[in-house]
Structures are given as C-alpha cells and as structure tokens.
Tab-separated table of C-alpha atoms in Angstrom:
chain	number	residue	atom	x	y	z
A	1	MET	CA	-0.089	0.034	0.341
A	2	LYS	CA	1.430	3.057	-0.781
A	3	GLU	CA	2.212	4.861	1.810
A	4	ARG	CA	-0.325	7.974	1.362
A	5	LYS	CA	-3.182	5.404	1.577
A	6	LYS	CA	-1.644	4.219	5.302
A	7	LYS	CA	-1.879	7.343	6.439
A	8	LEU	CA	-5.037	8.182	5.125
A	9	LEU	CA	-6.101	5.132	6.635
A	10	LYS	CA	-4.289	5.794	9.987
A	11	LEU	CA	-6.162	8.564	10.313
A	12	ILE	CA	-9.748	7.507	9.811
A	13	ILE	CA	-8.779	3.910	12.190
A	14	GLU	CA	-7.719	6.532	14.746
A	15	ASN	CA	-10.619	8.917	14.567
A	16	TYR	CA	-13.071	6.206	14.235
A	17	ILE	CA	-11.534	4.981	17.601
A	18	LYS	CA	-12.053	8.754	19.540
A	19	THR	CA	-15.725	9.290	17.848
A	20	VAL	CA	-17.415	6.200	16.664
A	21	GLU	CA	-18.461	7.618	14.175
A	22	PRO	CA	-18.082	7.442	10.061
A	23	VAL	CA	-15.274	9.255	9.471
A	24	GLY	CA	-15.810	11.627	5.829
A	25	SER	CA	-13.735	12.733	3.318
A	26	LYS	CA	-14.757	15.904	4.077
A	27	PHE	CA	-13.695	15.890	7.526
A	28	LEU	CA	-9.975	14.606	6.417
A	29	ALA	CA	-9.836	17.133	3.534
A	30	ASN	CA	-9.452	20.541	5.997
A	31	SER	CA	-8.023	17.950	8.987
A	32	GLY	CA	-4.874	19.328	7.501
A	33	SER	CA	-3.058	15.734	8.005
A	34	LEU	CA	-3.100	15.554	3.550
A	35	ASP	CA	-2.086	17.724	1.799
A	36	VAL	CA	-4.955	16.629	-1.220
A	37	SER	CA	-7.555	17.766	-1.984
A	38	ALA	CA	-10.984	16.504	-1.552
A	39	PRO	CA	-11.874	14.594	-4.848
A	40	THR	CA	-8.158	12.237	-4.283
A	41	VAL	CA	-9.497	12.591	-0.436
A	42	ARG	CA	-12.392	10.403	-1.473
A	43	ASN	CA	-11.224	8.554	-4.551
A	44	GLU	CA	-8.734	6.915	-1.486
A	45	MET	CA	-11.314	5.995	0.449
A	46	ARG	CA	-13.155	4.547	-2.127
A	47	GLU	CA	-10.513	2.230	-3.218
A	48	LEU	CA	-9.348	1.069	0.030
A	49	GLU	CA	-13.235	0.335	0.909
A	50	SER	CA	-13.291	-1.655	-2.807
A	51	GLU	CA	-9.352	-3.332	-1.738
A	52	GLY	CA	-11.585	-4.304	1.713
A	53	PHE	CA	-9.563	-2.049	4.450
A	54	LEU	CA	-13.030	-0.067	4.469
A	55	THR	CA	-17.401	-0.132	3.993
A	56	HIS	CA	-19.948	2.470	5.635
A	57	PRO	CA	-22.910	1.869	6.771
A	58	HIS	CA	-26.292	2.777	5.089
A	59	THR	CA	-26.884	5.687	6.294
A	60	SER	CA	-23.704	7.339	6.535
A	61	ALA	CA	-21.656	8.082	4.107
A	62	GLY	CA	-18.994	8.302	5.923
A	63	ARG	CA	-15.776	5.091	6.572
A	64	ILE	CA	-15.370	3.181	9.376
A	65	PRO	CA	-12.074	0.355	9.077
A	66	THR	CA	-13.831	-3.426	8.470
A	67	GLU	CA	-11.694	-5.712	10.342
A	68	LYS	CA	-9.219	-6.389	7.344
A	69	GLY	CA	-8.220	-2.776	7.634
A	70	TYR	CA	-7.863	-2.431	11.734
A	71	LYS	CA	-5.397	-5.935	11.089
A	72	PHE	CA	-3.081	-4.190	8.817
A	73	TYR	CA	-3.085	-0.871	10.574
A	74	VAL	CA	-1.855	-3.445	13.766
A	75	GLU	CA	0.357	-5.439	11.664
A	76	ASN	CA	1.598	-2.267	9.873
A	77	ILE	CA	0.714	1.188	10.889
A	78	ILE	CA	1.296	1.688	14.409
A	79	LYS	CA	4.537	2.734	15.804
A	80	PRO	CA	5.715	1.866	20.085
A	81	VAL	CA	3.951	4.494	22.148
A	82	GLY	CA	5.259	6.436	25.502
A	83	ILE	CA	3.191	4.166	28.538
A	84	GLY	CA	4.276	6.703	31.639
A	85	GLU	CA	0.943	7.752	32.831
A	86	PHE	CA	-0.509	4.025	33.960
A	87	LYS	CA	3.262	3.546	34.520
A	88	GLU	CA	2.266	6.129	37.353
A	89	VAL	CA	-1.556	4.658	38.247
A	90	LEU	CA	0.565	1.460	38.550
A	91	GLU	CA	3.297	2.409	41.390
A	92	LYS	CA	0.127	3.869	42.757
A	93	SER	CA	-1.878	0.998	43.457
A	94	GLU	CA	0.680	-0.895	45.057
A	95	ILE	CA	1.613	-3.663	43.308
A	96	VAL	CA	4.321	-4.684	45.846
A	97	ASN	CA	1.784	-5.598	48.463
A	98	PHE	CA	0.318	-8.456	46.437
A	99	GLU	CA	2.163	-11.506	45.698
A	100	GLY	CA	1.636	-14.555	43.787
A	101	CYS	CA	-1.666	-14.952	41.896
A	102	ASP	CA	-3.414	-12.186	43.102
A	103	ARG	CA	-0.571	-9.867	42.433
A	104	VAL	CA	-1.365	-10.678	38.653
A	105	LYS	CA	-5.021	-9.891	40.170
A	106	LYS	CA	-4.930	-6.977	41.235
A	107	ILE	CA	-2.704	-5.766	37.673
A	108	ALA	CA	-5.541	-6.722	36.183
A	109	GLN	CA	-8.276	-4.801	37.734
A	110	GLU	CA	-5.937	-1.830	36.769
A	111	VAL	CA	-5.166	-2.299	33.459
A	112	ALA	CA	-9.098	-2.934	33.467
A	113	GLU	CA	-10.031	0.270	34.875
A	114	PHE	CA	-6.895	2.314	33.964
A	115	LEU	CA	-7.952	1.407	29.754
A	116	ASN	CA	-12.212	0.625	30.065
A	117	ASN	CA	-11.378	-2.899	28.831
A	118	ALA	CA	-12.184	-6.311	30.477
A	119	VAL	CA	-9.315	-8.496	31.638
A	120	PHE	CA	-9.428	-12.150	31.589
A	121	VAL	CA	-6.661	-13.527	33.253
A	122	ALA	CA	-5.941	-17.669	33.024
A	123	PHE	CA	-3.653	-18.963	35.741
A	124	ASN	CA	-4.202	-22.055	33.993
A	125	SER	CA	-6.995	-23.885	31.200
A	126	ASN	CA	-8.733	-24.172	35.450
A	127	SER	CA	-8.169	-21.207	36.423
A	128	VAL	CA	-9.249	-18.121	35.549
A	129	TYR	CA	-10.406	-14.730	36.311
A	130	TYR	CA	-11.346	-12.285	35.146
A	131	THR	CA	-12.210	-8.406	35.719
A	132	GLY	CA	-14.343	-4.829	34.114
A	133	ILE	CA	-16.910	-7.261	31.942
A	134	SER	CA	-18.911	-4.073	32.878
A	135	ASN	CA	-15.765	-1.592	31.425
A	136	LEU	CA	-16.954	-3.373	27.477
A	137	PHE	CA	-20.544	-3.613	28.069
A	138	SER	CA	-20.550	-0.263	28.708
A	139	GLN	CA	-19.204	0.225	25.178
A	140	PRO	CA	-20.577	1.603	22.702
A	141	GLU	CA	-21.215	-1.777	20.514
A	142	PHE	CA	-22.854	-3.053	23.124
A	143	LYS	CA	-26.166	-0.896	22.792
A	144	ASN	CA	-26.588	-3.979	20.420
A	145	HIS	CA	-28.229	-6.194	22.082
A	146	ILE	CA	-26.693	-9.062	19.507
A	147	ASN	CA	-23.377	-8.070	21.439
A	148	THR	CA	-23.647	-7.827	24.207
A	149	LEU	CA	-25.501	-11.669	23.409
A	150	ASN	CA	-22.558	-12.960	21.413
A	151	THR	CA	-19.993	-11.771	23.602
A	152	SER	CA	-21.747	-12.978	26.624
A	153	VAL	CA	-21.742	-16.147	25.983
A	154	MET	CA	-17.578	-16.088	25.717
A	155	PHE	CA	-17.781	-16.637	30.169
A	156	ASP	CA	-20.247	-20.850	30.509
A	157	LYS	CA	-17.141	-21.656	27.755
A	158	CYS	CA	-14.218	-19.824	29.150
A	159	GLU	CA	-11.314	-22.168	30.183
A	160	GLU	CA	-12.532	-24.283	26.411
A	161	ILE	CA	-11.270	-21.519	24.899
A	162	VAL	CA	-8.525	-20.354	27.573
A	163	TYR	CA	-7.417	-24.416	26.657
A	164	ASN	CA	-7.631	-23.769	22.862
A	165	LEU	CA	-5.791	-20.439	23.861
A	166	LEU	CA	-2.180	-22.167	25.482
A	167	GLY	CA	-1.353	-24.225	22.834
A	168	LYS	CA	-1.651	-20.831	19.987
A	169	ILE	CA	0.336	-18.515	21.531
A	170	GLU	CA	3.773	-18.499	21.901
A	171	GLN	CA	6.197	-17.349	25.634
A	172	ASN	CA	6.801	-13.817	25.691
A	173	LYS	CA	5.538	-12.203	23.222
A	174	THR	CA	1.972	-10.486	22.384
A	175	SER	CA	-0.417	-11.753	19.891
A	176	VAL	CA	-3.588	-9.908	18.320
A	177	LEU	CA	-7.386	-11.277	18.173
A	178	ILE	CA	-9.664	-9.306	16.134
A	179	GLY	CA	-13.329	-10.224	15.294
A	180	ARG	CA	-13.982	-12.800	13.374
A	181	GLU	CA	-10.890	-14.646	14.455
A	182	ASN	CA	-11.055	-13.793	18.398
A	183	PRO	CA	-12.890	-17.206	19.942
A	184	LEU	CA	-13.322	-14.257	22.436
A	185	GLY	CA	-16.379	-12.377	20.999
A	186	SER	CA	-16.531	-11.876	16.995
A	187	SER	CA	-17.413	-8.416	18.262
A	188	CYS	CA	-14.035	-7.970	20.295
A	189	SER	CA	-10.627	-7.738	19.520
A	190	SER	CA	-8.445	-10.024	22.668
A	191	ILE	CA	-4.827	-8.361	22.925
A	192	ILE	CA	-2.884	-11.871	24.679
A	193	ALA	CA	0.484	-12.546	26.614
A	194	ARG	CA	1.246	-15.573	28.066
A	195	PHE	CA	3.643	-15.837	31.034
A	196	GLY	CA	5.040	-18.295	32.613
A	197	GLU	CA	4.256	-22.151	31.373
A	198	GLU	CA	0.446	-22.139	31.680
A	199	GLY	CA	-0.725	-18.397	32.682
A	200	LEU	CA	-2.367	-15.929	29.952
A	201	PHE	CA	-3.270	-12.737	30.491
A	202	ILE	CA	-5.784	-11.299	27.844
A	203	LEU	CA	-6.573	-7.677	27.268
A	204	ILE	CA	-10.706	-7.882	25.888
A	205	GLY	CA	-12.234	-4.602	23.976
A	206	PRO	CA	-14.635	-3.819	21.056
A	207	THR	CA	-12.805	-3.881	17.389
A	208	ARG	CA	-13.185	0.009	17.450
A	209	MET	CA	-9.592	-0.648	20.618
A	210	ASP	CA	-7.089	1.544	20.980
A	211	TYR	CA	-3.609	-0.697	19.215
A	212	GLU	CA	-1.304	1.738	20.356
A	213	LYS	CA	-2.354	2.336	23.712
A	214	ASN	CA	-3.156	-0.989	24.816
A	215	ILE	CA	-0.393	-3.707	22.230
A	216	ALA	CA	2.582	-1.245	24.290
A	217	ILE	CA	1.222	-1.854	27.603
A	218	LEU	CA	0.783	-5.608	27.762
A	219	LYS	CA	4.212	-6.039	26.731
A	220	PHE	CA	4.961	-3.722	29.501
A	221	LEU	CA	3.665	-6.388	31.792
A	222	ILE	CA	4.564	-9.546	30.602
A	223	SER	CA	7.655	-8.259	32.535
A	224	LYS	CA	5.503	-7.745	35.229
A	225	LEU	CA	3.883	-10.854	35.605
C-alpha cells in the first residue's frame, strides 16, 4: 500500500476509535493532515473500500474500518507509544504488596480500569479470573443487544477457550486477535500475553480499541507477570 493511502487509513481508524462515528472525506480534507484535495481523498477512500479495508454504514457517507483494515493497521502502521501514565497508576496501586496470583489479579484490575476494557487472566486452563466486564459492555458497540449476547456467551466457555489458546500463544510475546478470528467474541478484539508455563493475560475490548496503547501496555506487562 502506498504511503498516502496508509496515512489516510491511519487517520480514519484513529478518528473512528475516538469518535465512534463514520469518517467523511470533507473532515479528512480539512484536517490539515493530508496535503490533497477532497476529490482525491474521496477517490482513495473508495479504493480502500473496494480493497476491503473500509466499509460504510447504509445511513452514512462516511467510512469505518473493517476487520481487514484493523489487521493491516496493527501489522503495518502502529508504532510504539509511551505508557508513562499507566506506569504511574501501577506504582500508586502498590502492587509490590501483593504476591503470586493476588498480584496478577491486582494488575488485571488496574489494567481493566485504566483502559476501560475487560481482562481475563488464566493461571491454567482450570483457573480463570476476569474483571472489567461492565467496562466492556459500557462501550457504544454493546448498545446492540446481539453483540452483548454473543460476547457474553464467552463466559460460559472461558475454560475451554483458554485451553485452546494455550497451545497457540507464544511465550513472552503478544498476539492480537481481531473480530472473527477472536475466540472470545467476534464483536471484540483480544490482545494476549503469555506468562509462565500456563498463564495467559488477555485484554478484551471492542474491535475499535486503541491498539497502539493497549499493545504497548501488554508488552510492558509481560515483564511484570
């Protein structure tokens, strides 16, 4: 993909992450971030849509990212970001006063609260802890009853899902599973870090999650778990 189209896709995704509103060509042309005309922006948005990176709701002329668009963004566009604010939160939480499983649970609670998403922690396939579920379901995507219902089913199957994930996630690495490739719900994305022999730390949010920040935080946490 040419750099200008990458920049355009980045702008659309990051604006949609913030606003949850379809992004229009007029807004993009007037943003000052692209040194091109509105017709050029419209043409390239149409190309991105025909290539499967964007789509548009029937009620809007603006575009929103597809799963393919998010995947390309994660694999080819995002860059490391600072997480100083989160480090401060973690230090103030006094995690040094906790040990073992309690320490990991405390970290999970702080992550869920800071990122306004849900967190699953699997100590093994038979011991799963989760927190921040109300954060997840408070996101705009879950005003849709079907999305909420489909995602809530994962809690009944969490041990089975974790058991299947354990063999697929590499140790000391983060993996990103988006939409339909995410066994924890097709309306969501998961960022997963493996720790120890059988541990998984899983951040669950809408597909519209802030991937740059969330991935940076999970990568940092690998050294803390």
